[in-house]
Coordinates of C-alpha atoms in Angstrom, one line a residue:
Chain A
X22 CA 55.4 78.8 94.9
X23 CA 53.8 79.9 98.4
X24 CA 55.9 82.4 99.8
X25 CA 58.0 80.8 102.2
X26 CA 57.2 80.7 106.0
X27 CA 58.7 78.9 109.0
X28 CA 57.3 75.6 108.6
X29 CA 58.5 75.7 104.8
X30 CA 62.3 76.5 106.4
X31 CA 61.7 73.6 108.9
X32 CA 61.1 71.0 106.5
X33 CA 64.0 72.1 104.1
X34 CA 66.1 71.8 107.0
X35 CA 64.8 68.6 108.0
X36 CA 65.6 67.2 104.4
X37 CA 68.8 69.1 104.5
X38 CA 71.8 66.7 106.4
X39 CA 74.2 69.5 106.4
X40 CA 71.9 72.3 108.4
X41 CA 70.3 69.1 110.3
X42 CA 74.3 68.1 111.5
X43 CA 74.4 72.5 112.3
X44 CA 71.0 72.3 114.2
X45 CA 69.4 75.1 113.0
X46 CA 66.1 76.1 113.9
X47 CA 64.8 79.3 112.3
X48 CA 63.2 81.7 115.0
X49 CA 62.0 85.0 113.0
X50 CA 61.4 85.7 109.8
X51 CA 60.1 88.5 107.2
X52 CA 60.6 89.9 104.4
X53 CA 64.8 90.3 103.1
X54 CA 65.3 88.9 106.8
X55 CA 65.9 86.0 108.7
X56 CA 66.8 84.9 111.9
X57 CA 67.8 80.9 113.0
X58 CA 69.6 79.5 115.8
X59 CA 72.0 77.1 115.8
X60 CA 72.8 74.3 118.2
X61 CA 76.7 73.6 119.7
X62 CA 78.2 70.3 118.9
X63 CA 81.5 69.0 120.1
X64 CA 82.1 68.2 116.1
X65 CA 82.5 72.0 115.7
X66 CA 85.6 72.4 117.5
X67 CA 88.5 73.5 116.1
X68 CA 91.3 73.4 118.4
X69 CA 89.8 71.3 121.9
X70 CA 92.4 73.3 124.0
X71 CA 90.5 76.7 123.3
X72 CA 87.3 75.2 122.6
X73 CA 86.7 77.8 119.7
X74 CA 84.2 76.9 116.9
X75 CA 86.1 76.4 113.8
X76 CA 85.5 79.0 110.7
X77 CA 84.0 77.0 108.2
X78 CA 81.2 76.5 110.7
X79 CA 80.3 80.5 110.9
X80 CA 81.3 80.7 107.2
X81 CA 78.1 77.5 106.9
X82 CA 75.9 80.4 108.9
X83 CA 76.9 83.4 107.2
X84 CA 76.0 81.2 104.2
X85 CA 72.7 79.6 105.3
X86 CA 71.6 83.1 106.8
X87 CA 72.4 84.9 103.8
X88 CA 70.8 83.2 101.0
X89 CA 67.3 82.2 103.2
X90 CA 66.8 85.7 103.1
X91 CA 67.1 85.8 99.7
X92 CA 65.4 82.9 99.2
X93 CA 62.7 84.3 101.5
X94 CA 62.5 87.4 99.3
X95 CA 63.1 85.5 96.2
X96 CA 60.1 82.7 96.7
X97 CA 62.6 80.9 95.0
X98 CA 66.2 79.3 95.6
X99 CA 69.3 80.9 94.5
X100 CA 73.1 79.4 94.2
X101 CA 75.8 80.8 96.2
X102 CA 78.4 82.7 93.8
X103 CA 81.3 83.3 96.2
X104 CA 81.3 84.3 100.1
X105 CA 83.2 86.8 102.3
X106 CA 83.7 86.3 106.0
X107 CA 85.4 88.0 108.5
X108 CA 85.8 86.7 112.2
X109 CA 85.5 88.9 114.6
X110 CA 86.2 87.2 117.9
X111 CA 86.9 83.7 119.0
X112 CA 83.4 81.7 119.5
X113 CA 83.4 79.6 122.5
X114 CA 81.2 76.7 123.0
X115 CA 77.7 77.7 122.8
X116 CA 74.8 77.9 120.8
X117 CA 75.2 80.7 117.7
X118 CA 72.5 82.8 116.3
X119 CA 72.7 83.9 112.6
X120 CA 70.7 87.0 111.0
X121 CA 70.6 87.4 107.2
X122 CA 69.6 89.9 105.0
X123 CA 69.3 91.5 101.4
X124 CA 71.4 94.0 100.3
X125 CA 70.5 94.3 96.5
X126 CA 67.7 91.7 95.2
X127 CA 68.7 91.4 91.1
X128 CA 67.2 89.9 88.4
X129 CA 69.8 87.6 88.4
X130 CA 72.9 88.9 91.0
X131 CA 71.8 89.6 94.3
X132 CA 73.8 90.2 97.3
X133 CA 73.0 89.8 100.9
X134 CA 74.9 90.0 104.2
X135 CA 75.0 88.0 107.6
X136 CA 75.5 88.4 111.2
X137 CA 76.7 85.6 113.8
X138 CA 76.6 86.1 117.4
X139 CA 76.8 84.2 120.7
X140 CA 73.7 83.8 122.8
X141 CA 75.4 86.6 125.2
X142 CA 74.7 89.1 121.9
X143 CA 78.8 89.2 120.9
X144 CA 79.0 89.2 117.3
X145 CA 81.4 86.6 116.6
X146 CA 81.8 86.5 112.4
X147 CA 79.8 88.4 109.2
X148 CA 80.2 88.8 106.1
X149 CA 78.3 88.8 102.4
X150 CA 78.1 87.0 99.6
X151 CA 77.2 86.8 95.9
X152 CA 73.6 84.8 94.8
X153 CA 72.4 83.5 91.1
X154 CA 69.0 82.7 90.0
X155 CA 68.1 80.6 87.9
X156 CA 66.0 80.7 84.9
Chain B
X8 CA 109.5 74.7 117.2
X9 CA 110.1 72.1 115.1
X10 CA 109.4 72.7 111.3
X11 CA 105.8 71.1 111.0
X12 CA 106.3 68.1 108.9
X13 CA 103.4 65.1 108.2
X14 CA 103.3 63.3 111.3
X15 CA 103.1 66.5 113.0
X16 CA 99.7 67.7 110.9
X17 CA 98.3 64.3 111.1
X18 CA 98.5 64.9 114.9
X19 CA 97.1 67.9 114.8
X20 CA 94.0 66.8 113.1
X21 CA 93.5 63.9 115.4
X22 CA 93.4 66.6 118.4
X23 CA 90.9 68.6 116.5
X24 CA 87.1 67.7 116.8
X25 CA 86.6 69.3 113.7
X26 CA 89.3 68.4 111.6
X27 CA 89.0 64.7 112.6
X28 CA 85.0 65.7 111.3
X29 CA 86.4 66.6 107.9
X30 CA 88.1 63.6 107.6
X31 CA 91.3 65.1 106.4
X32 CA 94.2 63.2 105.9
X33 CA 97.5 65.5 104.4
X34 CA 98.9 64.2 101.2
X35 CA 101.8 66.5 100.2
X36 CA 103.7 69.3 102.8
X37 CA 106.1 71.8 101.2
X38 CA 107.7 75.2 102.4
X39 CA 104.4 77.2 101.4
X40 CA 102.5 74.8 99.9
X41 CA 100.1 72.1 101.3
X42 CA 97.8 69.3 99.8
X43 CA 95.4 67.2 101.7
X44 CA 92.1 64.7 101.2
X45 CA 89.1 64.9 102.6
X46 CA 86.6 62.0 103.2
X47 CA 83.0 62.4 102.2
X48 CA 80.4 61.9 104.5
X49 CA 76.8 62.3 104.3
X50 CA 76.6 65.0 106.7
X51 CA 78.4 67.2 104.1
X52 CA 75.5 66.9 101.7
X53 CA 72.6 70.3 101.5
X54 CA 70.2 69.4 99.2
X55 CA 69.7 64.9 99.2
X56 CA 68.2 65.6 95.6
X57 CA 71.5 67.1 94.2
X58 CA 73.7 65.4 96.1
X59 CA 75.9 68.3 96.8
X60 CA 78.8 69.2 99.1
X61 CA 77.3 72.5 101.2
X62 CA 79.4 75.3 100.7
X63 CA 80.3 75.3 104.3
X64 CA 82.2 72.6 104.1
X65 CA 84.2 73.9 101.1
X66 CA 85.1 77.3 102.8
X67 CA 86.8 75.0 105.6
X68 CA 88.7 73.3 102.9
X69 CA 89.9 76.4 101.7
X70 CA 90.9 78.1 105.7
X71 CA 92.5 74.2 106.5
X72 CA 94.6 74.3 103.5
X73 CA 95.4 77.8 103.4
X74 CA 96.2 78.6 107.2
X75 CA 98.0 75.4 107.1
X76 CA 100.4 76.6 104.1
X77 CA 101.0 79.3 106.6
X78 CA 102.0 76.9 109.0
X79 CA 104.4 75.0 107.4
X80 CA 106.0 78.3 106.2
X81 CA 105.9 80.0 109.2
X82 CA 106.1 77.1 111.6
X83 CA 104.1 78.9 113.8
X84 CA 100.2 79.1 113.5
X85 CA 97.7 82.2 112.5
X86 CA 94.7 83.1 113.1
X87 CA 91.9 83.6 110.2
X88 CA 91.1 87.3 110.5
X89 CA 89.0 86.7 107.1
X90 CA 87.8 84.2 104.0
X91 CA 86.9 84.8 100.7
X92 CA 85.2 82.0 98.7
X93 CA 84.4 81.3 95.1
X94 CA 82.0 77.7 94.1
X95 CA 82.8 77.4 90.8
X96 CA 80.8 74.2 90.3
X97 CA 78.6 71.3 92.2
X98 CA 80.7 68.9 94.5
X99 CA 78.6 65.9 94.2
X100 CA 79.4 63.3 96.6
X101 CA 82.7 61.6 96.7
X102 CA 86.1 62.5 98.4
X103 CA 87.8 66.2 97.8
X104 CA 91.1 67.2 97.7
X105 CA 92.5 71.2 99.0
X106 CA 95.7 72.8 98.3
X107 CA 97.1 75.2 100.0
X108 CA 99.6 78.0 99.1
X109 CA 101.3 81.4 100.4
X110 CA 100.6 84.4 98.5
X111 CA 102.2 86.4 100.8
X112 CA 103.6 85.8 104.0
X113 CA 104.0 89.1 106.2
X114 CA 105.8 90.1 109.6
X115 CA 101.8 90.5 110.8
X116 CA 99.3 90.1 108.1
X117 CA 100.0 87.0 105.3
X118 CA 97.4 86.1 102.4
X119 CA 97.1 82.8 101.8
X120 CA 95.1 80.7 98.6
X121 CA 93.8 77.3 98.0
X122 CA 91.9 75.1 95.8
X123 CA 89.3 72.4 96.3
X124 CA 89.0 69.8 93.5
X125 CA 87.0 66.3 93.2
X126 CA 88.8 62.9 92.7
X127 CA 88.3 63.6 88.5
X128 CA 90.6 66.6 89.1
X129 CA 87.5 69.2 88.5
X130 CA 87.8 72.8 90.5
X131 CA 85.1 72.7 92.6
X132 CA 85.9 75.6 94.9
X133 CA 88.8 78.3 95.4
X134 CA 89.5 81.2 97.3
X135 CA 92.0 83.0 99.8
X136 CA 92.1 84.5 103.3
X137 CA 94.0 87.5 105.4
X138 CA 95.9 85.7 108.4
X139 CA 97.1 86.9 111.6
X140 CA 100.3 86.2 113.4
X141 CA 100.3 86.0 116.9
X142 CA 103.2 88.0 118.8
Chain C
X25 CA 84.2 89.0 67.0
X26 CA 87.7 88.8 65.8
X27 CA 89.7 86.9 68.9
X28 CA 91.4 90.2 70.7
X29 CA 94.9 91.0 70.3
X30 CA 97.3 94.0 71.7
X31 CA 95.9 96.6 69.0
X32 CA 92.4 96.0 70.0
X33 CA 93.1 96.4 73.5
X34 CA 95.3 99.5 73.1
X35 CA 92.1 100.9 71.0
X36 CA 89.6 99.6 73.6
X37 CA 92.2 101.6 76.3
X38 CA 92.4 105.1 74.0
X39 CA 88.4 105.0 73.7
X40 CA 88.8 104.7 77.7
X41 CA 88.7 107.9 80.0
X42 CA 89.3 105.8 83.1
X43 CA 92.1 103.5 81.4
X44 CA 93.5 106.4 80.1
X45 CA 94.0 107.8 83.2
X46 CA 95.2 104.7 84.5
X47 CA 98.3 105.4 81.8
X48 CA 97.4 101.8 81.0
X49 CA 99.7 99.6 78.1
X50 CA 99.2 95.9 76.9
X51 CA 102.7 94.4 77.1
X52 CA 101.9 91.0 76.6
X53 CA 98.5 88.8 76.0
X54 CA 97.5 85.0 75.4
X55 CA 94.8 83.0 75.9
X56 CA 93.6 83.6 79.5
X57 CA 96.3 85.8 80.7
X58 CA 97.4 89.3 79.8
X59 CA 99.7 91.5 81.4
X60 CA 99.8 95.6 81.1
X61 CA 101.8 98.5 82.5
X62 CA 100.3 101.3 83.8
X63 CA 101.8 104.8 84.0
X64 CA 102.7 106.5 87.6
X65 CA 100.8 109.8 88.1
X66 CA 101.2 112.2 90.6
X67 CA 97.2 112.0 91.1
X68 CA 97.5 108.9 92.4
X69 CA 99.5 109.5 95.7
X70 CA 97.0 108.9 98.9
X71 CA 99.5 110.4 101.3
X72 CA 101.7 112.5 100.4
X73 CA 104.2 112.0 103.1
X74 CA 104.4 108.7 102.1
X75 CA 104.1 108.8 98.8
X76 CA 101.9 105.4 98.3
X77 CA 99.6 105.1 95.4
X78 CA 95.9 104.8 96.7
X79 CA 94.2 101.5 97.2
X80 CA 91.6 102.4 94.8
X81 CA 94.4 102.4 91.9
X82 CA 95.2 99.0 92.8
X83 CA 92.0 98.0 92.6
X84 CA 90.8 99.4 89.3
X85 CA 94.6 97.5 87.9
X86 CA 93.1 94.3 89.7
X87 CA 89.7 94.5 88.2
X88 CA 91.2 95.9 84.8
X89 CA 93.9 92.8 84.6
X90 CA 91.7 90.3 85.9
X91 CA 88.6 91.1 83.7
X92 CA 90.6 91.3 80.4
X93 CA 92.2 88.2 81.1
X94 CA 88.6 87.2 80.7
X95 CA 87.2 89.6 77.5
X96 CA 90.6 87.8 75.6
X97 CA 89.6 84.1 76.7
X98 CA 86.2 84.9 76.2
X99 CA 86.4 87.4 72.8
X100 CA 83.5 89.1 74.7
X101 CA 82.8 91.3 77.4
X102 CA 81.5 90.7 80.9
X103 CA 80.5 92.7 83.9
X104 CA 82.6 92.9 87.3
X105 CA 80.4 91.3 89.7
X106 CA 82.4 92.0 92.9
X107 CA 86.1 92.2 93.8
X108 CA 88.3 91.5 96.2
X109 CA 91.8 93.1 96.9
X110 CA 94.5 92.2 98.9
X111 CA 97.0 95.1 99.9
X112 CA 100.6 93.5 100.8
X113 CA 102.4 96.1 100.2
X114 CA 102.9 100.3 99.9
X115 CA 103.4 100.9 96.7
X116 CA 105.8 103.8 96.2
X117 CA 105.7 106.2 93.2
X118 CA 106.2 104.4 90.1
X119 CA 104.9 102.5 87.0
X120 CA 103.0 99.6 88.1
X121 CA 102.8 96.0 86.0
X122 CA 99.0 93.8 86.4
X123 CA 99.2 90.5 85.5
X124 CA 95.6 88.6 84.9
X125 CA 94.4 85.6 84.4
X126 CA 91.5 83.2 84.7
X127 CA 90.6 81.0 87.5
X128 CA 87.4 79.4 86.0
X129 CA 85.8 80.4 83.1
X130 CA 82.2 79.4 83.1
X131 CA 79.1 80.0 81.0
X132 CA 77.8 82.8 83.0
X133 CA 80.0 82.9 85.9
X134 CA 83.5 83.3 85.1
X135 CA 86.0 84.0 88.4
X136 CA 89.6 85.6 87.3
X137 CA 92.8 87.0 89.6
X138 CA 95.3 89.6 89.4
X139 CA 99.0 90.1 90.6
X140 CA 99.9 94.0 90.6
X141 CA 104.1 94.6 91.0
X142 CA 106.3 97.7 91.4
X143 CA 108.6 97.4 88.3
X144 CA 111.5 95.4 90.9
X145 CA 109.2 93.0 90.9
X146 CA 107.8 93.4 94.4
X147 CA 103.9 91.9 94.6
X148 CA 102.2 95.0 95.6
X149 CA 98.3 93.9 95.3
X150 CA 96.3 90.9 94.3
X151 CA 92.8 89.9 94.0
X152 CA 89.7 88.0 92.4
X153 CA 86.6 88.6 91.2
X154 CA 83.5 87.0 89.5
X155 CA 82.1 88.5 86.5
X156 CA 78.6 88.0 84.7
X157 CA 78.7 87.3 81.0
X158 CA 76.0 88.9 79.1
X159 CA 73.6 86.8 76.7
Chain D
X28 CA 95.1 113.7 118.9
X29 CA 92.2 115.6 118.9
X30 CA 89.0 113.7 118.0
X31 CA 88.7 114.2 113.9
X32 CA 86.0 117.2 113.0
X33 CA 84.8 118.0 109.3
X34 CA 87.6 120.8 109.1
X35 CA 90.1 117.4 110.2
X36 CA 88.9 115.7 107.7
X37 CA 88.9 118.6 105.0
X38 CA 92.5 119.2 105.2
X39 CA 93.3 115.7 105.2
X40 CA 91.8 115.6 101.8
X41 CA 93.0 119.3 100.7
X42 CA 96.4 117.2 101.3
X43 CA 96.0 114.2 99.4
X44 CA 96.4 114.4 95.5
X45 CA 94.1 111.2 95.0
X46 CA 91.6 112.1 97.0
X47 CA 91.5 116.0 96.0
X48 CA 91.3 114.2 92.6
X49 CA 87.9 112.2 93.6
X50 CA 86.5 115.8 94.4
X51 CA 85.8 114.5 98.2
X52 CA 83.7 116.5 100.5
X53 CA 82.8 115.3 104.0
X54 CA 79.4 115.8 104.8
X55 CA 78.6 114.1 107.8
X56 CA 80.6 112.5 110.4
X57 CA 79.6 111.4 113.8
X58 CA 81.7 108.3 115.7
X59 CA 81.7 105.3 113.5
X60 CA 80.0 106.7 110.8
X61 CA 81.1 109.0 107.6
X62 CA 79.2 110.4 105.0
X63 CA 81.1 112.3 102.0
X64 CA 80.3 113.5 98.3
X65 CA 82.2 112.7 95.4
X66 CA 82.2 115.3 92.4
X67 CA 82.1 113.6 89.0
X68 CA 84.6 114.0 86.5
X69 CA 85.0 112.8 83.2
X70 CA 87.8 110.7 83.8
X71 CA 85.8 108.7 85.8
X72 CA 84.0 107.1 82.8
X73 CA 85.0 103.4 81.7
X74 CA 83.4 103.4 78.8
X75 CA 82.4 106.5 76.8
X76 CA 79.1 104.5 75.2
X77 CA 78.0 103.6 78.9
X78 CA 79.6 106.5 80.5
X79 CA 79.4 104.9 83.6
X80 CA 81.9 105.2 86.1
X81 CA 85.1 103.1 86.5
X82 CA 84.7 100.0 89.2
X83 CA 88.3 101.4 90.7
X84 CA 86.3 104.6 91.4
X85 CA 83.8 102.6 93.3
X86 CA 86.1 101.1 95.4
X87 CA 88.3 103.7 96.2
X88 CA 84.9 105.7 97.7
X89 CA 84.0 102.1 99.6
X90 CA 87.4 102.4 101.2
X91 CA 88.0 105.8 101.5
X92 CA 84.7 106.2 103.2
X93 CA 85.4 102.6 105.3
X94 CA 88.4 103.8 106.7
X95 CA 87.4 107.2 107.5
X96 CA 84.9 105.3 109.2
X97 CA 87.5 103.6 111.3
X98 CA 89.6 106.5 111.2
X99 CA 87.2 108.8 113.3
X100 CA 86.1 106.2 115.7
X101 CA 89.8 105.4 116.6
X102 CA 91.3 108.9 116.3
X103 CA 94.1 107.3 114.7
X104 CA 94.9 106.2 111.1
X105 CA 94.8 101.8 109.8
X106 CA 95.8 100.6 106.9
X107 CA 93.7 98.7 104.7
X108 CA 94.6 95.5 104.7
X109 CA 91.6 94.1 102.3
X110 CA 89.0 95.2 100.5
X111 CA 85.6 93.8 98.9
X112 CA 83.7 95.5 96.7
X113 CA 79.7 94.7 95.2
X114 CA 78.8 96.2 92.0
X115 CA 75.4 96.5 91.8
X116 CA 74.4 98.9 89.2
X117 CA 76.1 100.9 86.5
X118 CA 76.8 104.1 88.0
X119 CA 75.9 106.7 85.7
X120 CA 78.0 110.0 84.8
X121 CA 77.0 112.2 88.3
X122 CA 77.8 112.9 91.7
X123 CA 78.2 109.6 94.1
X124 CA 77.5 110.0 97.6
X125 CA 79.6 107.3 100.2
X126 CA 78.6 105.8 103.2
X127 CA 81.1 104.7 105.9
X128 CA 80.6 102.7 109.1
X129 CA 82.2 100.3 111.8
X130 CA 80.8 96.8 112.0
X131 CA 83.6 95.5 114.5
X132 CA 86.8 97.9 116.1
X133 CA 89.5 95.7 117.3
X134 CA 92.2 96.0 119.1
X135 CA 94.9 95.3 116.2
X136 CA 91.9 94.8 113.1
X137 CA 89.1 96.2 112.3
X138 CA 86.7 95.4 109.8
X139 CA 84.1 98.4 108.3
X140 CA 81.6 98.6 105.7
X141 CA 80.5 101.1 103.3
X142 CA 77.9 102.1 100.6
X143 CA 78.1 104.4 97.5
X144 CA 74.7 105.7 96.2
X145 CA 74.1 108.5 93.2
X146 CA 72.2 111.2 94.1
X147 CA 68.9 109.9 93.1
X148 CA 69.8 107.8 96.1
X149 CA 70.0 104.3 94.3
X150 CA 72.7 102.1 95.6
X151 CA 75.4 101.5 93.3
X152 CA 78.5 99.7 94.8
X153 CA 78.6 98.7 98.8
X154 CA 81.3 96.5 100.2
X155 CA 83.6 96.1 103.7
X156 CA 87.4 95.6 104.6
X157 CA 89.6 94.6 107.0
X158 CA 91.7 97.2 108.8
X159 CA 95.1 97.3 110.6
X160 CA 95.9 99.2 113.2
X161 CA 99.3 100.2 114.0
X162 CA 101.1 100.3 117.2

């Protein structure tokens, strides 16, 4: 496989519904690191009278973040073992930007961490999680 | 307050942008223990050639039906202060069902569990979180 | 491999440094679940005002419970791929009691939880982990 | 209080059976961020064929050195409330070194990181954990 680049990321998320219904656009991109943004929808909200994006939408970030770093290391997909995410402050409406990167590349476990802030530079959740390859 | 009973979380979702997203309907409310359906949607899906539920949408399963054991035990709501998350297999596409139970419920800190199976009764996803009582 | 049974684990638990330290016995063990006591130490005290055993105790009963639970369902060995421990509450000089047992057993990926308890009976720990299964 | 110093930090440990019995020395400290070394003993080893050193172990350095983290930035002692914990290699009979910093301080919970190396300075175990503090 070609190693990955940011057109290859924007046409898995274009084929992808789930990170097309999160609105993620990947801005930056290396080695064991990625960066994406992702757009606000009303759809995230978990409680309208605070307006606070619900968890499972930073734990879908942490995730996404997290295993395209891998899988930018990698060349190659990996499946998500388990996640851990902690939440750091509420996250208002507003666009959220997610960072991901390696901490251990395996042969078969790796593990790699994630960052989500607000577009004022809060960080609003992280957290890590465990990644299988295949074959 | 009132001790949360069905009606009461059905409300609660239908306030809840989210929630309503998720399309979660409670089955089963107990002192510490609840169960609740979730509708599939295409949205859900990451990959269109597998078919699968992303893993972002199984970690809200597991905060909805944990925090909202809390809930119903405390009568009081809690704030997810962290989420861990183990995929145990594929959730292909089709309805999913959470249950929720107390591990522990604390003056301050309770820990909280749940489970996410399909409609053939399969584990899909599991896991358990650290909540925060207010006041 | 013979399936395991209490005087392979006590032998597996002499030829131990670490579980030996841990003052570690096998009370009871089926398929899937096993449950040990383990031997209060003065070494273990964090604090000695307080008198609590150390978090790092209760981890090494939750991984030790939790992983056996899998070597007896499995009649094979695997590999703590991460852990997670919940603290609920101090746990004050004493014997302890670990209670494991298996979540989801899977070919490579097995995920397994633990219940530690002073000997009234008081939940003093719990926690998951996924482990790798060699071969 | 005073802000904590090595000396601080020294007798803290001089006091604590558990970690006296880890064979802790601080190394480095600065505000959010610990460094300390961990003198190997034989009762350390999990098993005797492997001698590699007991997961327990592992995590009582990611949280000790975690909550030191904490511990110094806030000048004021948390509990743990939760702990996770990587394994990423089999950490062979020797000296570990352990790695402490903040990611978030809260008001009421913080949540810090840490990672173990061995002297060759591979990484061996890293992991985070929630914090309480009190008051």
């Amino acid at each position: 496989m070609d190693e990955p680049d940011l057109p290859h990321l924007q046409r898995l998320i274009a084929n992808s519904p789930y990170l097309r219904w999160l609105g993620l656009e990947p801005t930056s991109l290396s080695r064991g690191a990625v960066e994406a943004r992702a757009r606000w929808r009303e759809d995230w909200v978990a409680n309208p009278d605070l307006g606070q994006t619900q968890g499972g939408v930073l734990a879908s970030l942490v995730d996404f973040a997290a295993s395209f770093a891998l899988f930018v290391d990698l060349g190659a997909p990996a499946v998500t073992v388990d996640l851990r995410v902690d939440y750091h402050r509420l996250a208002r409406r507003g666009d959220l930007v997610a960072q991901g990167s390696v901490i251990r590349r395996g042969r078969r476990i790796s593990v790699c961490e994630a960052r989500v802030g607000d577009l004022a530079g809060r960080l609003v959740a992280s957290g890590r999680g465990t990644f299988l390859s295949e074959g």
